[in-house]
Amino acid sequence: MGKNVYPFQMKVSSAFRTTVLLGIMLAGAFAAQASHFMGVDITYECVGPCTYRIYHSTYYDCGGGATPTPVGTATPPPAPTVTFTGIPNVPGQGCNQPVAVGGGWTFVSYTEVTPICPTTATQCTTPNAPIRGVSEARYYRDYNFCNTTCNKYRIVWSNCCRNYAITSGASGDGIYSGQTIIDKSISPCNGSPRFSNPPVPYICAGQPFTFNQGAFDPDGDSLSYALGPCYDNTATTQIGYGAGFSPTQPMGPTWNVTVNALTGDVTMTPNPTGQIVVAVMCLVVTEWRNGVQIGTVSRDIQITVINCAQFGQNNSSPHIDTLTNVIGGTSGPGLTITTCTCSEVCFDIPVIDPDPNQTYTFYWNQNLPGGTFSNVNNPTTPVDSIVVTGATPTGRICWVTPTTPGTYQVLLTVKDNGCPIIGSTQVTAVINVQGCILDPYISTQRIGCYDILFNGIACGGTPPFTYSWTGTGNINFNPTRTNKSFTHQFPGPGNYSYQLAITDSNGIVSTAVGAITLANTAVADAGPDFTLCPGSTGTIGTPGLPGYNYQWSAIPNIGWAASPNPTTAIAQVRLNNTSTISIPVNYVLRATDANGCVDFDTVQVTFSPKPPVSLSGTSATCVGTSATVGYSSIPPTGAIYSWDFAGGTPVGFGTGPGPHDIVWNTPGVKRVRVWLTAGGCASDTASFNVTVSGIPTANFTGPTTICAGSPAQFSYNGSGSSTATYNWTFDGGSGGTGQ
């Protein structure tokens, strides 16, 4: 048979035995319609006083006949159908059903979750690919429990059938989930544990593998983990485990499977071979509050072991076996550190891999408030993840002064770039913080520019405690300085010292001292001064800084291009100055940074007027004779004049305000113009008309011979205009005017 073809396995339960033929028909129908389920997660979140949001995630074999493929383009599997089984408060009590809210299940996503390298194809996207692959369908729906009669309800979902690729004995069995319980009597309203890692481990045959659930509780409740049975359609019928397989040995006799009850790390170790198997494992997560069990969630998981060698893969998975270079604590068994409150703890996490010439991604779940994760080669730069090529990474975690005793867990994940199966491991480091007797720990938090929140923590001693704070900057006069925590406003920038003395109930006094330097960290930059002309728009300010608040004011409060007194780092100004003098306006920027510090800066914008312009001069002249034209307003300081003499030639340079003597060589009305620039602003254009007349000629006609005493006619025929005047001389004759 081909490597993607699994032998048909049919299991006929007692419910079907009445008719063998009917059993065969049903099994065949199930195989055709639903032989694709690989696992299920059911969790819930409290979204109201008595309203719960049910999250349902199902996992499908992409090689199953009923799985919609290709994933990402196909219509996702249908929404689930869940019921609620009430647990009576008293025997015989009836439990009614909660009321569904809204119009049905909300689709979240339908994606492939096969843990393979990006270059490997699966049947989720490529038919007949050598690896079948896993898809995940996620839905949620809200239910109102306000009027239910019982306090506890099981969320029940079941379906037929499990994946027929299973070889551990449950092939074709049903799949049932009913261990997730809502207890509405818990106050405040409780949410179940949630999971951040899909339950789809793929393992290379013979390779040890560690898988963590990525479980977390949104309410901060404690969690414990254990292997449990998987169920077939009902809460009382377990799946059929094959020979050598069981709830606590789900991968059969060639594998050892162990679960860390505290961290949820599931370790699968070859015993001794780690043969190929497709198995079903159920992990029960129990939720605890103040030592009392308040809920459980069960994960139904399918584990797939493949022969990676047939794909040419000869890759060993990376692993983390120990914590080294522990500072501020001591190493315990496994990945455990013990430290004290008020004491910084650091440790290194070396990754081990027999074939290290790969690319590794190493990250943590950031589960330590105030803790940092870094590459040991660059320990002063905290990162979310480390990516290195050619050598295995070593991470470093430092946690500055844990303040509360307890057990803290950090999930560590490292992956290589092996193909087709990514080599990976997930382990949990445990930090046990004990309440050791040490000097007090003082934390300070800047809540204003000069406002500091002080918090004192007693590291050991017998409560109740009394607190006494002293120091400079008027701390001694603060009436709240006898509290464990208090806020103090210092008078301004400077260096200040402080001291805390804690006295326990036995009269033992322990002290701690510290110092703080305060400075005004705000920076306001209103930009450089400049001048604006009437109607022009200018920009004041500079780009804003992160976390800052801004406020503008103006003296006088004029010249805003939009709304006055804007609250942006950059603002626009404009003013149409119709006067004859410049108007200076001081714009003041108030900048407040994230610490509450305030700084001011001022920019002066000078709104210049439009320069005045007018002309006067000689209105008439003759060709070749100069006329005088000049600027007749008060000359602005530093003005630059631009003249248009209408074709005339100035006598001299023809610059400045004038007056200028201008000569024209042709007659006509000459329009002299001038405009000027002063203070960066341009004036209007002024004009003055000069009429230039041509030079007349004295020509006439008349008789050359007449008789004495007889009249003679003389007529002007020169180039004089109609307005010319005529002066005749007749050398002893008389009479004659006009032309």
XYZ file of C-alpha atoms in Angstrom:
739
model
C 0.000 0.000 0.000
C 1.156 3.584 -0.586
C 2.518 5.545 2.316
C -0.655 7.682 2.458
C -2.991 4.720 2.533
C -3.831 3.268 5.929
C -5.402 -0.181 6.365
C -9.144 -0.037 6.920
C -9.969 -0.724 10.547
C -13.537 -1.093 11.740
C -14.653 -1.375 15.349
C -18.215 -2.484 16.040
C -19.323 -1.451 19.523
C -21.862 -3.330 21.601
C -24.547 -0.904 20.486
C -24.199 -2.206 16.928
C -23.980 -5.920 17.555
C -27.690 -6.576 17.100
C -27.164 -6.691 13.365
C -23.733 -7.297 11.869
C -24.822 -5.928 8.512
C -26.071 -2.713 10.122
C -22.754 -2.352 11.950
C -20.785 -2.722 8.730
C -22.997 -0.191 6.963
C -22.656 2.376 9.757
C -18.906 1.949 10.007
C -18.577 2.441 6.277
C -20.730 5.566 6.420
C -18.701 7.017 9.284
C -15.466 6.363 7.442
C -16.756 8.205 4.403
C -18.198 11.170 6.269
C -16.219 11.839 9.444
C -13.053 9.795 9.584
C -10.943 12.880 10.080
C -11.049 14.082 13.701
C -7.620 14.307 15.338
C -8.449 16.206 18.544
C -10.508 18.842 20.286
C -10.115 21.687 22.806
C -13.078 23.183 24.673
C -12.465 26.100 27.026
C -14.520 29.036 28.278
C -14.242 32.639 29.363
C -16.512 34.641 31.648
C -17.720 37.695 29.682
C -20.469 38.830 32.052
C -21.867 38.208 35.527
C -23.376 34.901 34.351
C -22.528 34.798 30.655
C -19.824 32.461 29.404
C -18.117 32.393 26.019
C -17.413 28.831 24.876
C -14.314 28.393 22.695
C -14.315 25.284 20.515
C -11.296 24.163 18.457
C -11.337 20.952 16.417
C -8.372 19.391 14.641
C -8.713 17.488 11.384
C -6.584 15.085 9.365
C -6.178 16.821 6.007
C -5.976 13.364 4.426
C -9.431 12.495 5.769
C -12.239 12.268 3.279
C -14.465 14.867 4.962
C -11.797 17.520 5.655
C -12.310 20.671 3.538
C -9.140 21.309 1.523
C -7.186 23.205 0.438
C -7.149 24.943 3.795
C -7.393 28.703 3.427
C -9.619 28.553 0.341
C -12.147 25.837 1.191
C -15.334 26.434 3.137
C -14.422 25.631 6.773
C -15.953 22.693 8.633
C -19.397 23.406 10.076
C -19.850 24.975 13.501
C -19.967 22.540 16.428
C -23.016 21.429 18.362
C -22.572 21.364 22.139
C -24.909 20.491 24.960
C -24.709 21.137 28.674
C -25.083 18.382 31.232
C -26.074 19.808 34.591
C -24.678 18.371 37.823
C -27.493 18.566 40.438
C -26.819 20.585 43.565
C -28.809 17.934 45.460
C -29.795 14.407 44.350
C -32.774 14.349 42.033
C -32.627 18.033 41.107
C -33.448 18.903 37.508
C -30.951 21.084 35.605
C -32.303 23.254 32.801
C -30.211 24.404 29.838
C -28.510 27.800 29.508
C -29.753 30.190 26.828
C -27.646 30.780 23.726
C -26.886 34.444 23.067
C -26.920 35.872 19.556
C -27.449 34.236 16.224
C -25.150 31.241 16.389
C -21.496 30.298 16.548
C -18.943 32.908 15.481
C -16.315 31.639 13.064
C -12.760 32.618 14.082
C -10.383 30.841 11.715
C -9.662 27.758 9.647
C -5.895 27.283 9.225
C -3.205 24.658 8.842
C -1.251 23.979 12.050
C 1.073 21.169 10.948
C 4.468 21.755 12.635
C 6.532 21.569 9.459
C 9.070 23.794 7.736
C 7.698 26.385 5.270
C 8.997 24.597 2.166
C 7.153 21.340 2.883
C 3.724 20.736 1.387
C 0.975 18.711 3.055
C -2.401 17.453 1.923
C -3.910 20.510 3.654
C -2.906 22.489 0.560
C -1.531 19.979 -1.970
C -3.392 16.763 -2.888
C -1.284 13.581 -2.705
C 1.491 15.300 -0.725
C 3.518 12.752 1.294
C 2.463 14.281 4.662
C -1.231 14.339 5.492
C -1.157 17.472 7.709
C -3.462 18.980 10.331
C -6.035 21.765 10.067
C -7.676 23.694 12.914
C -11.201 25.147 12.937
C -12.019 27.638 15.697
C -15.452 28.915 16.776
C -16.981 30.588 19.822
C -20.472 31.248 21.165
C -21.929 32.964 24.249
C -24.395 31.327 26.637
C -26.401 32.940 29.440
C -26.510 30.900 32.668
C -28.379 33.488 34.760
C -31.578 31.440 35.070
C -30.106 27.937 35.198
C -31.144 25.865 38.199
C -27.851 24.026 38.854
C -24.448 25.460 39.674
C -22.241 23.122 37.634
C -22.534 22.175 33.970
C -20.398 19.970 31.760
C -19.785 21.233 28.226
C -20.418 18.140 26.100
C -19.408 17.583 22.483
C -19.038 14.315 20.599
C -18.748 13.097 17.052
C -17.908 10.096 14.980
C -15.351 9.176 13.924
C -11.774 9.502 14.929
C -9.097 9.495 12.300
C -8.707 6.144 10.533
C -4.942 6.751 10.397
C -4.738 5.906 14.138
C -2.704 2.746 14.779
C -2.933 2.580 18.592
C -6.344 0.904 18.606
C -8.858 3.791 18.424
C -9.166 3.990 14.635
C -12.760 4.790 13.733
C -13.878 5.178 17.351
C -15.975 8.157 18.330
C -14.542 11.267 19.928
C -16.081 12.705 23.093
C -15.263 15.722 25.258
C -17.155 16.321 28.477
C -14.670 17.163 31.227
C -14.779 20.956 30.859
C -17.001 22.156 33.712
C -18.519 25.582 34.340
C -19.194 26.339 38.008
C -21.266 29.505 38.184
C -21.134 29.518 42.010
C -17.485 30.633 41.920
C -17.117 34.344 42.605
C -15.816 36.312 40.910
C -16.973 34.699 37.687
C -14.357 32.100 36.701
C -12.711 31.305 33.372
C -11.156 27.979 32.456
C -7.486 27.379 31.654
C -6.613 28.270 28.049
C -4.011 26.859 25.640
C -1.606 28.727 23.386
C -0.077 25.674 21.621
C -2.112 23.514 19.198
C -2.240 19.842 20.311
C -0.720 18.442 17.104
C 2.740 17.028 17.868
C 4.568 15.500 14.900
C 7.626 13.452 15.906
C 10.422 11.794 13.966
C 10.654 8.091 14.754
C 13.272 7.349 17.417
C 13.631 10.991 18.467
C 12.885 12.136 22.043
C 10.340 14.950 22.120
C 8.994 17.332 24.762
C 5.703 19.119 24.239
C 4.114 21.744 26.489
C 0.498 22.816 26.360
C 1.211 26.512 26.668
C -1.536 26.467 29.301
C -2.368 29.586 31.270
C -5.178 30.621 33.554
C -6.558 34.150 33.019
C -7.620 34.308 36.682
C -4.177 33.350 38.023
C -5.326 29.995 39.381
C -2.830 27.138 39.804
C -2.810 24.269 37.324
C -1.796 20.623 37.533
C -1.505 18.042 34.765
C -2.078 14.312 34.386
C -2.693 11.758 31.657
C -6.251 10.449 31.512
C -8.464 8.247 29.354
C -9.909 9.330 26.039
C -13.582 8.628 25.429
C -15.664 7.138 22.644
C -18.997 8.970 22.223
C -19.973 8.881 25.917
C -18.518 9.861 29.278
C -18.331 6.218 30.373
C -16.960 4.416 27.308
C -13.243 4.677 26.720
C -11.730 4.339 23.295
C -10.388 0.950 22.346
C -6.715 0.893 23.342
C -4.647 -1.697 21.478
C -2.327 -4.216 23.121
C 0.402 -2.387 25.018
C -1.482 0.931 24.833
C -3.339 2.598 27.698
C -4.293 6.081 28.993
C -0.930 6.320 30.770
C 1.023 4.608 27.976
C -0.735 6.161 24.988
C 2.132 5.587 22.512
C 2.582 1.898 23.270
C 5.465 -0.208 24.566
C 8.206 1.366 22.378
C 7.727 4.813 23.941
C 7.832 6.165 27.480
C 5.412 9.045 28.041
C 5.696 11.126 31.212
C 3.965 14.316 32.324
C 5.339 16.890 34.730
C 2.344 17.437 37.009
C 3.469 20.978 37.879
C 4.453 22.347 34.457
C 2.538 20.259 31.939
C 5.686 19.238 30.039
C 4.912 15.985 28.202
C 8.083 14.030 27.427
C 8.044 11.203 24.885
C 11.186 9.046 24.978
C 12.018 6.050 22.745
C 11.915 2.763 24.697
C 14.214 1.817 23.129
C 13.197 2.338 19.497
C 10.321 4.776 19.401
C 8.528 3.076 16.539
C 6.160 4.740 14.070
C 2.713 5.118 15.586
C -0.349 7.326 15.313
C -1.746 7.460 18.831
C -4.380 9.223 20.925
C -3.502 10.919 24.218
C -5.734 12.844 26.613
C -4.297 15.322 29.097
C -6.399 16.466 32.035
C -5.648 19.985 33.324
C -6.968 20.643 36.811
C -7.596 24.162 38.078
C -6.894 25.022 41.729
C -7.669 28.070 43.846
C -6.350 28.364 47.394
C -5.704 24.628 47.409
C -9.275 23.763 46.339
C -10.055 22.149 42.992
C -12.460 24.359 41.035
C -12.416 22.880 37.522
C -10.905 20.610 34.882
C -10.258 20.764 31.167
C -9.309 17.787 29.006
C -7.283 17.992 25.782
C -7.850 15.236 23.243
C -4.586 14.981 21.265
C -3.412 12.867 18.339
C 0.340 12.196 18.209
C 1.851 11.410 14.815
C 5.232 9.668 14.550
C 6.648 9.562 11.041
C 9.703 8.037 9.408
C 11.624 11.242 8.710
C 14.434 9.273 7.086
C 12.206 8.491 4.098
C 12.120 12.226 3.413
C 15.906 12.481 3.621
C 15.786 14.079 7.068
C 18.551 13.119 9.467
C 17.898 15.782 12.053
C 18.056 15.558 15.835
C 15.749 17.818 17.786
C 17.353 20.433 20.054
C 16.855 19.987 23.773
C 17.368 21.826 27.060
C 18.642 19.691 29.923
C 19.957 22.073 32.554
C 20.247 25.654 33.787
C 23.777 26.992 34.313
C 25.630 29.990 35.780
C 22.976 30.586 38.409
C 23.471 33.909 40.236
C 21.306 34.842 43.204
C 19.864 31.373 43.681
C 20.610 27.662 43.676
C 19.882 24.959 41.106
C 17.550 22.139 42.019
C 16.528 18.933 40.263
C 15.567 19.336 36.638
C 15.099 22.898 35.455
C 14.480 24.348 38.915
C 15.926 27.434 40.620
C 15.423 28.397 44.264
C 15.908 32.028 45.248
C 14.874 34.576 47.863
C 12.504 37.489 47.725
C 14.248 40.829 47.270
C 17.193 39.135 45.545
C 17.988 39.341 41.829
C 18.361 35.963 40.150
C 20.007 35.235 36.774
C 20.679 31.960 34.976
C 21.717 30.719 31.540
C 19.794 28.236 29.380
C 22.097 26.362 26.980
C 20.505 24.614 24.006
C 22.035 21.261 23.033
C 21.866 19.701 19.569
C 24.101 16.961 18.054
C 23.864 18.654 14.630
C 24.117 22.379 15.414
C 24.773 23.723 11.911
C 21.211 25.019 11.605
C 19.120 28.111 12.224
C 17.570 28.208 15.690
C 14.722 30.270 17.097
C 14.668 30.385 20.898
C 11.959 32.263 22.816
C 10.127 32.438 26.146
C 6.558 33.186 27.229
C 7.477 36.413 29.093
C 5.856 35.137 32.267
C 8.071 36.957 34.803
C 6.929 40.512 35.624
C 10.114 42.553 35.563
C 12.157 39.687 34.101
C 14.251 39.850 30.934
C 15.354 37.335 28.299
C 18.547 37.882 26.279
C 21.278 36.206 24.260
C 24.179 35.333 26.557
C 26.475 36.934 23.955
C 24.631 40.235 24.361
C 23.152 40.034 27.861
C 22.408 43.755 28.253
C 19.882 43.812 25.399
C 16.552 42.164 26.310
C 14.757 40.423 23.429
C 11.584 38.438 22.894
C 13.369 35.762 20.881
C 16.877 34.745 19.813
C 17.586 33.751 16.204
C 21.058 32.362 15.426
C 22.585 30.323 12.611
C 25.475 27.885 12.737
C 25.613 27.289 16.495
C 23.144 26.470 19.226
C 21.992 29.499 21.234
C 22.305 30.102 24.958
C 19.669 32.301 26.525
C 19.824 34.210 29.775
C 16.969 35.109 32.094
C 17.361 37.737 34.790
C 14.652 38.609 37.276
C 15.228 41.716 39.353
C 14.069 41.375 42.947
C 11.061 39.049 42.973
C 8.926 40.398 45.782
C 6.337 37.707 46.480
C 7.083 34.142 47.600
C 5.703 31.452 45.348
C 6.373 29.141 42.418
C 6.854 30.770 39.023
C 7.057 29.005 35.668
C 8.736 30.105 32.438
C 7.952 28.228 29.211
C 11.007 27.921 26.952
C 10.683 26.966 23.276
C 13.479 26.258 20.817
C 13.049 25.253 17.174
C 15.482 24.430 14.402
C 14.808 24.661 10.657
C 14.814 20.937 9.939
C 12.651 19.667 7.064
C 10.082 18.349 6.749
C 9.567 18.154 10.523
C 10.878 21.113 12.483
C 13.008 19.896 15.357
C 11.677 21.479 18.519
C 11.378 21.180 22.256
C 9.329 22.961 24.898
C 10.331 22.829 28.534
C 9.411 24.732 31.644
C 11.881 26.342 34.031
C 10.562 26.645 37.585
C 11.644 29.403 39.959
C 10.816 28.853 43.617
C 10.852 32.184 45.478
C 11.195 31.877 49.244
C 10.610 34.533 51.879
C 14.169 34.789 53.193
C 15.191 37.204 55.963
C 16.963 40.023 54.162
C 17.083 43.786 54.334
C 13.923 45.485 53.071
C 13.453 46.073 49.402
C 12.438 49.530 48.200
C 10.823 50.089 44.842
C 10.274 53.535 43.381
C 7.975 54.534 40.565
C 7.929 57.957 38.961
C 4.273 58.974 38.637
C 4.875 62.686 37.999
C 7.729 64.966 37.090
C 8.769 65.253 40.721
C 6.210 62.803 42.190
C 7.592 59.443 43.327
C 5.656 56.428 44.612
C 7.695 54.636 47.272
C 6.934 51.028 48.194
C 8.666 49.151 50.991
C 8.722 45.358 51.162
C 9.716 43.457 54.268
C 11.978 40.570 53.303
C 11.485 38.310 56.289
C 10.513 39.125 59.845
C 7.256 38.555 61.705
C 4.238 40.672 60.792
C 2.653 43.023 61.518
C 5.246 45.603 60.465
C 5.633 49.305 61.118
C 7.287 51.570 58.566
C 9.314 54.748 58.985
C 10.623 56.720 55.997
C 13.137 59.548 56.246
C 15.121 61.528 53.701
C 15.815 64.795 51.969
C 13.489 66.835 49.780
C 10.923 67.301 52.590
C 10.242 63.560 52.995
C 10.415 64.082 56.760
C 7.400 66.407 56.528
C 5.212 64.050 54.501
C 2.363 62.902 56.804
C 2.036 59.533 54.973
C 5.700 58.515 55.442
C 4.742 55.885 58.061
C 2.831 53.845 55.459
C 4.183 50.853 53.593
C 3.642 52.839 50.385
C 3.349 56.583 49.965
C 3.624 59.243 47.286
C 5.941 62.211 47.696
C 6.359 65.343 45.624
C 9.900 66.670 45.621
C 10.469 70.411 45.344
C 12.181 70.255 41.950
C 15.229 68.912 40.134
C 18.041 67.556 42.273
C 19.594 64.579 44.044
C 17.637 63.168 46.970
C 18.334 60.378 49.468
C 15.861 58.267 51.430
C 15.854 55.548 54.087
C 13.299 52.974 55.220
C 13.261 51.352 58.642
C 10.888 48.387 59.121
C 10.147 47.077 62.600
C 8.494 43.669 62.951
C 6.251 42.499 65.767
C 9.289 41.271 67.727
C 10.899 44.707 67.658
C 13.587 43.703 65.128
C 14.501 46.646 62.910
C 15.889 46.324 59.407
C 16.768 49.211 57.126
C 17.384 50.014 53.497
C 18.632 53.194 51.859
C 18.503 54.638 48.387
C 18.902 57.755 46.314
C 17.139 59.271 43.362
C 18.065 61.945 40.845
C 15.252 63.996 39.373
C 15.445 66.248 36.350
C 12.972 67.995 34.118
C 12.913 65.538 31.241
C 10.469 67.466 29.054
C 11.694 69.253 25.921
C 9.641 71.891 24.081
C 10.739 73.095 20.633
C 8.579 75.768 19.051
C 10.913 76.176 16.069
C 12.825 79.220 14.745
C 11.480 82.790 14.464
C 10.330 83.895 11.009
C 8.335 86.535 9.111
C 5.071 86.054 7.222
C 3.478 88.222 4.556
C -0.261 88.971 4.455
C -2.285 85.899 3.462
C 0.642 83.452 3.701
C 0.520 80.368 5.978
C 3.437 79.404 8.201
C 4.278 76.361 10.342
C 5.363 76.589 13.966
C 6.679 73.777 16.137
C 8.581 70.577 15.366
C 7.494 66.887 15.156
C 6.065 65.611 18.431
C 7.807 63.168 20.755
C 6.243 59.864 21.915
C 4.200 60.149 25.090
C 4.048 63.953 24.993
C 1.041 66.274 25.265
C 1.144 69.744 23.686
C -0.714 73.045 24.143
C -0.208 76.330 22.272
C -0.994 79.877 23.385
C -0.281 83.255 21.775
C 0.482 86.823 22.903
C -1.665 88.457 21.545
C -3.937 85.488 20.817
C -4.266 86.073 17.059
C -2.970 84.624 13.825
C -4.187 81.002 14.011
C -4.795 79.453 10.596
C -7.379 77.013 12.030
C -8.729 76.605 15.560
C -7.013 78.765 18.181
C -4.704 77.251 20.808
C -4.221 73.828 19.157
C -3.017 70.754 21.078
C -0.674 69.413 18.416
C 3.116 69.648 18.298
C 2.939 71.448 14.941
C 0.484 74.272 14.202
C -0.349 76.612 11.299
C -0.484 80.439 11.530
C -1.773 83.103 9.122
C -2.701 86.802 9.446
C -3.762 89.343 6.794
C -1.963 92.437 8.080
C -3.721 95.398 6.434
C -1.918 97.995 8.536
C 1.262 99.851 7.633
C 3.398 98.359 10.423
C 4.628 94.858 11.307
C 2.748 92.878 13.972
C 4.945 90.533 16.090
C 3.136 87.606 17.799
C 4.789 85.320 20.377
C 3.518 81.719 20.156
C 4.219 79.725 23.321
C 4.414 75.906 23.275
C 3.786 73.942 26.477
C 5.150 70.371 26.244
C 4.315 67.758 28.888
C 6.190 64.435 28.745
C 5.167 60.992 29.999
C 6.654 61.772 33.425
C 4.446 64.822 33.826
C 7.365 67.219 33.379
C 6.622 70.513 31.619
C 8.794 72.668 29.356
C 8.025 75.872 27.444
C 9.430 77.375 24.261
C 8.476 80.489 22.298
C 8.630 81.292 18.614
C 8.051 84.846 17.342
C 6.233 85.231 14.063
C 6.343 88.738 12.543
C 3.354 89.436 10.319
C 4.613 92.089 7.893
C 2.256 94.540 6.136
C 2.082 94.931 2.390
C 4.546 97.731 1.434
C 2.778 101.005 0.350
C 3.328 102.121 -3.228
C 2.421 105.304 -5.226
C 3.911 107.424 -8.056
C 3.991 111.118 -9.071
C 5.745 113.152 -11.763
C 5.500 115.067 -15.048
C 2.400 114.084 -16.968
C 3.458 115.425 -20.411
C 6.652 115.862 -22.402
C 8.002 115.808 -25.906
C 9.919 113.177 -27.739
C 13.529 113.483 -26.750
C 12.707 115.638 -23.744
C 12.831 113.999 -20.295
C 9.901 113.626 -17.888
C 10.305 113.109 -14.143
C 8.572 110.154 -12.341
C 9.301 109.008 -8.741
C 8.082 106.883 -5.774
C 5.862 109.169 -3.712
C 5.173 107.067 -0.546
C 7.461 106.919 2.463
C 10.265 104.557 1.341
C 10.335 101.340 3.488
C 13.685 100.413 4.964
C 15.623 97.994 2.795
C 13.084 98.047 -0.010
C 13.968 96.699 -3.433
C 12.269 98.578 -6.315
C 11.302 97.126 -9.658
C 10.586 99.746 -12.414
C 8.913 99.476 -15.806
C 9.556 102.693 -17.798
C 7.300 101.695 -20.723
C 10.087 101.753 -23.247
C 11.685 104.942 -21.985
C 15.321 105.331 -21.044
C 16.155 106.640 -17.569
C 18.789 109.280 -17.290
C 21.134 107.608 -14.849
C 20.734 104.176 -13.170
C 16.965 104.043 -12.885
C 17.033 102.207 -9.527
C 15.766 103.004 -6.064
C 12.758 105.205 -5.291
C 13.757 108.024 -7.690
C 12.657 110.493 -8.895
C 13.902 109.362 -12.295
C 14.240 111.414 -15.521
C 13.010 109.365 -18.448
C 13.347 110.074 -22.187
C 11.132 108.507 -24.863
C 11.943 108.439 -28.572
C 8.382 107.848 -29.713
C 5.211 109.758 -28.979
C 2.217 108.260 -27.122
C 0.817 107.690 -23.637
C 3.518 105.942 -21.616
C 2.408 103.904 -18.512
C 5.265 103.914 -15.983
C 4.928 101.174 -13.273
C 6.722 100.271 -10.034
C 6.456 97.498 -7.404
C 8.733 96.737 -4.506
C 9.695 94.092 -1.931
C 10.252 95.058 1.688
C 10.561 92.792 4.719
C 10.163 89.799 2.418
C 6.733 90.949 1.263
C 5.762 92.249 -2.202
C 3.680 95.389 -2.748
C 0.923 96.015 -5.225
C 1.861 97.673 -8.549
C 1.478 101.461 -8.939
C 1.342 103.242 -12.344
C 1.628 106.788 -13.742
C 0.800 107.926 -17.282
C 3.078 110.325 -19.231
C 1.880 111.773 -22.541
C 4.814 112.125 -24.975
C 4.235 114.416 -27.946
C 6.182 114.500 -31.203
C 8.174 117.691 -32.383
C 6.007 119.658 -34.963
C 7.433 120.808 -38.383
C 6.892 124.407 -39.713
C 5.913 123.810 -43.374
C 3.320 125.723 -45.431
C 2.255 126.486 -49.031
C 1.298 129.734 -50.791
C 1.827 131.858 -53.913
C 5.252 132.969 -54.853
C 4.108 136.151 -56.731
C 1.163 138.454 -56.020
C 0.188 142.028 -56.777
C 0.643 144.638 -54.158
C -2.519 145.172 -52.206
C -3.987 141.859 -53.295
C -4.700 139.061 -50.655
C -2.693 135.882 -50.736
C -3.568 132.432 -49.117
C -0.923 130.560 -47.098
C -1.782 127.048 -45.641
C 0.103 125.082 -42.971
C 0.978 121.521 -44.125
C 3.461 120.421 -41.389
C 3.173 117.723 -38.635
C 1.650 119.781 -35.844
C -1.215 118.340 -33.876
C -4.720 119.709 -33.749
C -3.949 121.472 -30.494
C -0.903 123.274 -31.821
C -0.667 127.058 -31.829
C 0.587 128.996 -34.852
C 2.625 132.197 -35.037
C 2.847 133.759 -38.502
C 5.204 136.551 -39.617
C 4.489 138.074 -43.059
C 7.470 140.418 -43.409
C 5.415 143.624 -43.750
C 2.181 141.897 -44.614
C -0.718 141.746 -42.216
C -3.292 139.249 -40.962
C -3.127 135.467 -40.568
C -3.984 133.196 -37.610
C -4.513 129.419 -37.188
C -3.418 127.035 -39.828
